[in-house]
């Protein structure tokens, strides 16, 4: 069965008070307004709602109350927004924005905005033409389009306020990520690590869309915005760290994309985001740590200054992107209350870090992982298993765990409940064989040079939904699933958590015990993140997209009935997946 990489190569107002509340980390919020105005629910990216009328006692009575077909056969990642009495939905390409009136029967359409998105982006998108959603602020709905534009739309009228091109599709840059708005800055970044781009983040002015700053993730300090006296990495010292850790000019085609989720601490005035893989996949062509790929960066949103950075996987040998969410929570670690950042990396380790300094306080395996034995807390570096190192000269290295799909996909954001103190996440239990070859970059073409067929990990189940204690580094409970779990999660004050499965089930579980309380077949596989909100009628609802896609558009076989040429068998390890799901985008809303 061809690997995903072989397939890649072949396929190619809200009210002002509510906004002010959303600017606080979840642990500092004092009330729940019932809305969902940004991707992670709050700036801390907790995906936690204070709504509590859906409980373990009544969750079994949930039923669908509204559905909507987006008309798009692509992976439906991301999440809707709910602002006041309006729900906003962004589709995958062609990136249409819908606004639905929640006050009227059937949630009729208020307006629909259709951007003009360059079809050339379809051929460049690495892993399906997806969109991870929008952000609401100051009367505007802001989101990115696949062809590298950031757009602000008037939330009441659907009128385009501004439209700015920030990415270069011809260079391999596409923009599936959801933006972050911190103050008057809209912060965005590109996908394209498989094309040898040079990754960056850019900030735009919220009122006008005018560019404010650009900070590169690799290269000289002046372009990385690592300014003397301002930047301090906890484990690294010296100038030009993101330049000297690369051979010759390799940093100019380094990858280092930013396509995941961002969070923000307004008290520290720091935006946190993860950086993806280096290019190419053959590590022998880029000796050194390759900073700041596979890292978390903390920047000032005002001017982009890099305050600190930490690298999870130096000289990445396995495509372990670090684009997954950085959840902010104040936790007690070894008896001391700390301002922490919790991150579940693709490499299989869960990190609890000091978000002020970048110090790693705790790092434990949350899935089976054999590429490294542990993380040395004194140095911050992984203790490697040298038999799992890859490179063109080493041939095929067998049974590396996790696979490059990660122990958790960065596309599947976790949730944190301050009520239980637990983190909830979708996990993947797969391993891979890995072989690389020397490759040359040609602008706008894949810069990969690897084959990576997958196998099922220990135990036979390909995924699980997990509750994790980030203060001790232990799994509290898990729900095993036959197929990889690729959905996001939402946690509620009613002690119920929600997630979806690749074979099309949407589930509710007891947040304390992991008991499955309710399941509903939504038809197509879920690769999106659920939300919960209070409707105009005062009742609590849960919403989620169904629509299998993302990487699974390449791996799940014959799931498109409109394409007679798409008669592929599913991947060897997931032969039965195509029997349970087909592509097709739907918005589902459930209530009691």
XYZ file of C-alpha atoms in Angstrom:
592
model
C 0.000 0.000 0.000
C 1.527 3.387 -0.928
C 2.291 5.623 2.026
C 0.560 8.943 2.662
C 3.621 10.711 1.289
C 3.550 8.767 -1.959
C -0.128 9.665 -2.187
C 0.672 13.318 -1.537
C 3.012 13.351 -4.441
C 0.461 11.663 -6.655
C -2.714 13.445 -5.543
C -2.132 16.700 -5.083
C -22.097 43.125 18.475
C -20.273 39.519 19.592
C -21.100 42.135 22.363
C -18.109 44.179 23.583
C -18.379 42.683 27.047
C -18.293 39.184 25.630
C -15.217 39.980 23.583
C -13.446 41.375 26.618
C -14.294 38.231 28.529
C -12.897 36.063 25.740
C -9.582 37.861 26.053
C -8.932 36.229 29.421
C -7.474 32.762 29.948
C -10.129 30.220 30.903
C -8.981 29.971 34.501
C -9.534 33.722 34.899
C -13.010 33.803 33.389
C -15.761 34.326 35.933
C -18.852 33.615 33.868
C -19.969 31.693 30.806
C -21.664 33.757 28.089
C -22.834 30.742 26.074
C -21.057 31.816 22.897
C -18.141 30.336 20.946
C -16.341 33.266 19.350
C -12.881 31.855 18.640
C -11.512 28.436 17.623
C -10.396 27.253 21.076
C -13.363 28.846 22.928
C -10.980 31.169 24.828
C -7.494 32.574 24.348
C -6.098 29.760 26.476
C -7.384 27.261 23.855
C -9.053 25.142 26.541
C -12.148 24.258 24.493
C -13.971 24.246 27.812
C -17.492 25.562 28.267
C -19.093 26.529 31.552
C -22.495 25.337 30.299
C -23.774 22.537 32.509
C -27.290 21.498 31.588
C -26.075 18.472 29.620
C -24.865 16.011 32.258
C -23.990 12.320 32.561
C -27.551 11.799 33.818
C -29.268 13.161 30.685
C -26.690 13.000 27.865
C -28.242 9.756 26.662
C -31.330 11.751 25.620
C -29.464 13.974 23.142
C -31.005 14.100 19.689
C -30.333 16.004 16.459
C -32.258 19.273 16.216
C -30.754 20.747 13.019
C -28.527 19.743 10.113
C -27.082 21.544 7.129
C -25.239 20.189 4.110
C -22.268 22.307 3.081
C -22.227 20.766 -0.400
C -18.475 20.202 -0.190
C -16.711 16.836 -0.488
C -13.566 17.690 1.430
C -12.321 17.164 4.959
C -14.393 19.232 7.391
C -11.941 20.245 10.102
C -12.236 23.179 12.471
C -15.444 24.256 14.205
C -18.401 26.631 13.834
C -18.574 29.909 15.731
C -21.603 31.147 17.655
C -21.805 34.891 18.243
C -24.989 36.144 19.861
C -27.816 34.549 17.858
C -25.763 33.725 14.761
C -23.798 30.600 13.856
C -20.912 31.018 11.402
C -19.691 28.088 9.309
C -16.611 28.044 7.064
C -16.450 25.258 4.484
C -13.353 23.623 3.048
C -12.369 24.885 -0.407
C -13.953 26.992 -1.889
C -13.944 28.493 1.648
C -17.527 29.766 1.726
C -18.655 31.547 4.916
C -22.269 30.984 6.040
C -24.197 32.907 8.724
C -27.294 31.192 10.177
C -30.058 32.811 12.255
C -30.494 30.758 15.436
C -33.635 32.672 16.487
C -35.865 31.242 13.763
C -37.153 27.763 13.060
C -34.803 25.825 10.828
C -31.917 28.268 11.446
C -32.331 30.004 8.066
C -29.446 31.647 6.279
C -28.786 35.285 7.152
C -26.148 35.660 4.442
C -23.450 33.797 2.544
C -20.031 35.152 1.551
C -18.247 33.548 -1.413
C -14.567 34.486 -1.794
C -12.788 34.088 -5.114
C -10.241 31.375 -4.251
C -7.572 30.389 -6.769
C -8.064 26.775 -7.905
C -4.285 26.422 -8.151
C -4.291 26.021 -4.376
C -6.015 22.640 -4.766
C -2.938 21.222 -6.441
C -0.665 22.583 -3.727
C -2.595 21.574 -0.604
C -0.587 18.870 1.114
C -3.341 16.946 2.878
C -6.743 17.869 1.475
C -8.216 21.306 0.821
C -9.439 21.896 4.365
C -10.156 24.991 6.460
C -9.780 25.107 10.264
C -12.199 27.944 10.869
C -12.688 31.595 11.705
C -12.236 34.045 14.585
C -14.699 36.750 15.666
C -13.570 40.134 16.998
C -14.871 43.709 16.946
C -17.774 43.007 14.616
C -15.704 41.057 12.098
C -15.420 37.389 11.179
C -11.830 36.798 10.076
C -10.568 33.683 8.330
C -8.017 32.401 5.827
C -8.512 30.923 2.376
C -6.563 28.057 0.887
C -4.832 30.306 -1.662
C -3.121 32.439 0.988
C -5.575 35.270 1.643
C -6.784 36.571 5.006
C -10.268 38.073 4.868
C -12.384 40.118 7.273
C -16.159 40.042 6.781
C -18.729 42.228 8.526
C -20.455 39.856 10.953
C -23.902 41.483 10.528
C -24.058 42.053 6.787
C -21.627 39.595 5.193
C -19.900 42.479 3.430
C -16.173 42.080 2.804
C -14.259 44.586 4.932
C -10.772 43.742 3.703
C -9.007 40.978 1.776
C -5.202 40.694 1.946
C -2.915 38.257 0.162
C -0.289 37.002 2.609
C 0.786 33.612 1.183
C 2.369 32.563 -2.123
C 0.662 29.529 -3.640
C 3.249 29.271 -6.410
C 5.894 28.648 -3.739
C 3.854 25.892 -2.075
C 2.235 28.063 0.612
C -1.412 27.372 1.403
C -3.346 28.620 4.437
C -5.752 26.162 6.080
C -5.144 27.426 9.634
C -7.539 29.498 11.728
C -6.199 32.969 12.576
C -5.550 34.282 16.072
C -6.616 37.815 17.003
C -4.793 39.357 19.961
C -5.682 42.977 20.551
C -5.590 44.652 17.150
C -3.347 42.008 15.564
C -4.527 39.203 13.278
C -1.820 36.525 13.311
C -1.586 33.945 10.531
C 0.846 31.412 9.087
C 1.198 29.016 6.137
C 1.179 25.327 5.426
C 3.812 24.007 3.008
C 6.473 22.105 4.936
C 6.337 19.417 2.256
C 7.278 22.013 -0.381
C 10.373 23.450 1.272
C 8.908 26.855 2.037
C 10.510 29.066 4.659
C 7.918 29.246 7.419
C 6.703 32.468 8.996
C 4.008 34.184 10.974
C 2.563 37.523 9.901
C 0.444 40.039 11.791
C -2.163 42.221 10.123
C -4.023 45.212 11.519
C -7.533 44.122 12.503
C -9.164 47.351 11.319
C -7.551 47.602 7.882
C -5.684 44.359 7.102
C -2.449 46.323 6.705
C 0.677 44.213 7.387
C 2.237 44.952 10.784
C 5.169 42.521 10.983
C 6.609 39.271 9.646
C 8.583 36.890 11.831
C 10.351 33.938 10.227
C 10.788 30.694 12.142
C 14.265 30.000 10.722
C 17.167 32.171 9.639
C 19.113 35.083 11.147
C 17.956 36.707 14.373
C 17.000 39.926 12.589
C 14.421 38.067 10.479
C 13.331 35.689 13.237
C 12.763 38.815 15.375
C 14.943 37.367 18.147
C 16.115 40.717 19.446
C 19.045 41.213 21.856
C 17.898 41.625 25.416
C 14.413 40.364 24.560
C 14.840 36.773 23.378
C 15.904 34.128 25.860
C 15.574 30.395 25.199
C 15.601 28.409 28.448
C 17.881 25.660 27.095
C 19.885 27.499 24.405
C 22.249 30.436 24.355
C 23.922 32.495 21.675
C 23.024 34.447 18.576
C 21.442 33.222 15.359
C 20.320 29.887 16.807
C 17.876 29.422 13.937
C 20.689 30.013 11.450
C 23.681 28.193 12.956
C 21.690 24.985 13.504
C 21.387 24.514 9.722
C 24.065 23.611 7.168
C 24.957 26.306 4.622
C 21.801 27.714 3.007
C 19.475 24.875 3.995
C 17.461 27.247 6.188
C 16.217 29.044 3.073
C 14.156 25.951 2.150
C 13.606 24.760 5.681
C 9.875 24.086 5.842
C 8.908 25.205 9.375
C 5.225 25.871 8.565
C 2.600 27.270 10.947
C -0.720 25.593 10.185
C -2.046 24.646 13.612
C -3.685 26.383 16.546
C -2.569 29.498 18.442
C -3.171 30.615 22.018
C -2.614 33.874 23.873
C -1.927 34.952 27.444
C -2.935 38.632 27.752
C -1.318 38.960 31.186
C 2.065 37.982 29.753
C 1.169 39.457 26.344
C 2.475 36.350 24.578
C 1.083 34.428 21.614
C 2.090 30.744 21.483
C 2.170 28.595 18.363
C 3.710 25.380 17.110
C 6.047 25.018 14.137
C 6.050 22.092 11.724
C 8.560 19.817 10.049
C 11.872 20.646 8.376
C 12.468 19.851 4.734
C 13.368 17.518 3.241
C 12.443 14.400 5.211
C 15.977 13.044 4.763
C 17.774 14.387 7.885
C 21.206 13.807 6.337
C 20.621 16.796 4.055
C 20.185 19.151 7.042
C 22.624 18.190 9.797
C 22.067 20.020 13.078
C 19.106 20.776 15.325
C 17.264 22.731 12.591
C 15.804 25.363 14.914
C 13.018 26.437 15.112
C 11.282 23.589 13.333
C 9.263 21.192 15.535
C 9.101 23.894 18.194
C 6.864 26.168 20.215
C 7.483 29.901 19.834
C 6.277 32.676 22.147
C 5.948 36.083 20.471
C 4.694 39.526 21.408
C 1.652 40.188 19.216
C 2.360 43.915 19.003
C 5.708 43.806 17.212
C 6.378 40.082 16.745
C 9.358 39.958 19.101
C 10.381 36.391 19.883
C 10.530 36.043 23.678
C 11.387 32.360 23.999
C 11.368 29.147 21.954
C 11.704 25.455 22.698
C 12.331 22.601 20.263
C 10.479 19.336 20.900
C 12.238 17.178 18.272
C 15.682 18.430 17.161
C 16.763 17.356 13.650
C 13.375 15.735 13.098
C 13.902 12.276 11.589
C 10.218 11.283 11.474
C 7.948 14.198 10.376
C 6.867 14.936 13.934
C 5.382 18.386 13.340
C 4.676 20.392 16.496
C 1.676 22.333 15.183
C -0.714 20.976 17.818
C -2.395 23.360 20.240
C -0.680 24.924 23.245
C -3.245 24.859 26.071
C -2.694 27.421 28.824
C -3.617 26.511 32.395
C -2.380 27.299 35.877
C -1.402 23.933 37.375
C 0.284 22.763 40.549
C 3.473 20.900 39.635
C 5.407 19.227 42.447
C 3.587 21.344 45.004
C 4.139 24.679 43.231
C 1.472 26.639 41.323
C 2.844 27.376 37.846
C 1.678 29.242 34.773
C 1.860 26.295 32.398
C 1.495 25.426 28.750
C 0.396 21.855 27.966
C 1.196 20.345 24.568
C 0.604 16.872 23.141
C 3.235 16.533 20.447
C 3.078 14.276 17.409
C 6.232 12.639 18.767
C 4.162 10.864 21.455
C 5.248 12.926 24.481
C 2.969 15.180 26.538
C 4.782 18.312 27.725
C 3.874 20.459 30.706
C 5.929 23.660 30.415
C 6.354 26.987 32.155
C 4.753 29.369 29.666
C 6.706 32.333 31.007
C 10.168 30.876 30.349
C 9.832 27.754 28.176
C 11.156 25.392 30.846
C 9.919 21.798 30.541
C 8.469 20.790 33.893
C 7.180 17.362 32.905
C 7.332 15.225 29.758
C 5.870 11.731 29.571
C 4.683 9.409 26.815
C 0.926 9.584 26.294
C 0.990 6.848 23.607
C 3.412 4.057 22.779
C 6.589 5.705 21.430
C 9.951 4.055 20.769
C 11.968 6.677 18.838
C 13.110 8.119 22.178
C 13.310 6.686 25.679
C 12.509 9.865 27.583
C 12.958 13.642 27.695
C 15.900 14.903 29.771
C 14.423 17.729 31.838
C 17.857 19.244 32.505
C 18.654 19.723 28.828
C 15.147 19.621 27.368
C 16.361 17.136 24.762
C 14.993 13.690 23.924
C 17.031 10.640 24.936
C 17.086 8.921 21.554
C 16.929 5.265 20.597
C 19.691 5.359 17.992
C 18.299 2.290 16.208
C 15.276 4.400 15.172
C 17.317 7.193 13.575
C 16.598 7.567 9.870
C 18.485 8.827 6.819
C 19.160 7.929 3.209
C 22.343 6.037 4.131
C 20.530 3.915 6.722
C 17.991 2.293 4.412
C 14.591 1.312 5.762
C 14.116 1.621 9.509
C 11.266 -0.612 10.665
C 8.615 -0.182 13.323
C 9.038 3.408 14.418
C 6.306 4.531 16.801
C 4.323 6.692 16.543
C 3.886 7.025 12.782
C 4.102 10.401 11.110
C 0.359 10.748 11.719
C 1.507 11.361 15.287
C 0.451 10.049 18.654
C -2.150 12.788 18.253
C -2.864 14.685 15.082
C -2.254 18.448 15.371
C -5.518 18.805 13.433
C -7.374 17.317 16.441
C -7.274 19.877 19.268
C -7.524 18.637 22.856
C -9.679 20.149 25.596
C -9.001 20.989 29.248
C -11.528 21.044 32.079
C -10.558 23.138 35.122
C -13.386 21.339 36.871
C -11.826 17.864 36.606
C -8.265 19.079 36.108
C -7.927 16.709 33.144
C -7.044 17.102 29.472
C -9.054 15.199 26.840
C -7.567 14.172 23.531
C -7.922 11.965 20.487
C -4.965 9.617 19.969
C -3.578 7.474 17.159
C -1.948 4.073 17.749
C 0.088 3.472 14.600
C 3.717 2.813 13.738
C 5.668 3.039 10.479
C 8.596 1.845 8.426
C 10.659 4.793 7.213
C 12.994 5.117 4.232
C 14.405 8.332 2.785
C 16.434 9.326 -0.225
C 18.307 12.419 -1.258
C 16.056 14.930 -2.986
C 16.318 18.350 -4.613
C 13.951 21.241 -4.121
C 12.156 22.666 -7.130
C 9.917 25.616 -6.364
C 6.284 24.607 -5.942
C 6.920 20.848 -6.048
C 7.070 18.316 -3.189
C 10.345 18.366 -1.250
C 9.980 15.105 0.649
C 12.059 12.098 -0.408
C 10.497 9.461 1.858
C 8.203 6.460 1.941
C 6.515 5.584 5.232
C 4.039 2.667 5.171
C 2.076 2.277 8.390
C 1.247 -0.625 10.674
C -1.116 -0.904 13.635
C 0.502 -0.249 17.011
C 0.505 -2.489 20.087
C -2.875 -3.844 21.165
C -4.569 -3.807 17.765
C -6.795 -0.736 18.250
C -5.748 2.118 15.973
C -6.934 4.894 18.247
C -8.362 5.953 21.580
C -9.938 8.926 23.314
C -7.938 9.679 26.441
C -8.134 11.651 29.683
C -4.700 12.884 30.802
C -3.383 14.379 34.035
C -0.761 16.953 33.041
C 0.346 17.464 36.658
C 1.599 13.875 36.983
C 2.031 12.724 33.382
C -0.435 9.831 33.644
C -3.373 8.562 31.629
C -6.511 8.535 33.789
C -8.833 6.656 31.443
C -9.232 5.800 27.766
C -11.934 4.743 25.317
C -10.404 2.451 22.709
C -11.541 2.855 19.114
C -10.982 0.546 16.168
C -9.798 3.318 13.862
C -7.513 6.303 14.553
C -9.336 9.080 16.403
C -8.913 12.362 14.553
C -11.524 14.668 16.042
C -11.092 17.531 18.431
C -12.711 17.553 21.846
C -14.907 19.810 23.951
C -15.255 19.631 27.742
C -18.147 21.086 29.713
C -19.035 22.102 33.249
C -21.697 19.412 33.119
C -18.857 16.866 33.316
C -19.465 15.631 29.779
C -16.865 15.529 26.999
C -17.575 15.072 23.288
C -15.552 13.645 20.393
C -16.076 11.948 17.025
C -14.658 8.937 15.188
C -13.383 8.288 11.679
C -16.166 5.775 11.041
C -18.798 8.404 11.696
C -19.828 8.206 15.357
C -20.263 11.272 17.541
C -19.949 10.387 21.230
C -20.498 11.855 24.684
C -18.514 10.489 27.632
C -18.429 11.043 31.374
C -15.513 13.416 31.948
C -14.539 11.754 35.236
C -14.911 8.060 34.389
C -14.697 7.742 30.608
C -18.030 5.916 30.425
C -19.602 6.374 26.978
C -22.987 7.993 27.619
C -24.324 8.446 24.086
C -23.366 7.811 20.456
C -24.974 9.008 17.243
C -24.054 7.993 13.679
C -23.469 11.212 11.724
C -22.723 9.399 8.471
C -19.328 10.663 7.431
C -16.204 10.422 9.575
C -15.536 13.227 12.059
C -12.222 15.100 11.727
C -13.605 18.323 13.214
C -13.764 19.821 16.697
C -17.158 19.967 18.462
C -18.431 23.062 20.250
C -21.244 23.744 22.702
C -23.339 26.907 23.023
C -26.476 28.413 24.543
C -29.220 29.075 22.035
C -31.544 32.084 22.061
C -34.036 29.811 23.840
C -31.633 29.447 26.780
C -30.943 25.771 26.105
C -27.499 24.159 25.706
C -26.625 22.687 22.311
C -23.659 20.813 20.873
C -22.502 21.277 17.274
C -19.991 19.429 15.106
C -19.061 18.982 11.460
C -19.019 15.557 9.848
C -17.062 14.992 6.652
C -14.062 12.674 6.485
C -10.943 14.090 4.903
C -7.619 15.580 5.787
C -4.978 12.865 5.554
C -7.802 10.329 5.438
C -8.903 11.609 2.048
C -5.705 9.965 0.842
C -5.892 6.834 2.981
C -9.510 5.780 3.355
C -10.076 4.416 -0.132
C -13.287 4.487 -2.144
C -15.193 7.229 -0.327
C -16.111 9.547 -3.256
C -19.063 8.427 -5.329
C -18.737 11.438 -7.672
C -15.304 10.333 -8.882
C -15.399 7.065 -10.875
C -11.608 6.980 -10.860
C -11.470 6.918 -7.064
C -11.818 3.177 -6.561
C -8.821 2.758 -4.286
C -8.836 0.181 -1.540
C -8.471 1.647 1.924
C -5.014 1.463 3.466
C -4.002 -2.072 4.454
C -4.382 -1.399 8.160
C -7.887 0.099 7.727
C -9.490 -2.152 5.133
C -12.960 -1.824 6.617
C -13.058 1.956 7.003
C -14.687 2.519 3.614
C -17.579 0.286 4.652
C -18.574 2.728 7.382
C -18.129 6.174 5.852
C -18.140 8.248 2.681
C -17.245 11.868 2.094
C -19.883 14.534 2.569
C -19.957 17.693 4.659
C -22.686 18.268 7.236
C -23.222 20.584 10.181
C -24.993 18.830 13.057
C -26.597 20.456 16.101
C -27.765 18.296 19.030
C -29.838 19.148 22.078
C -31.933 17.592 24.810
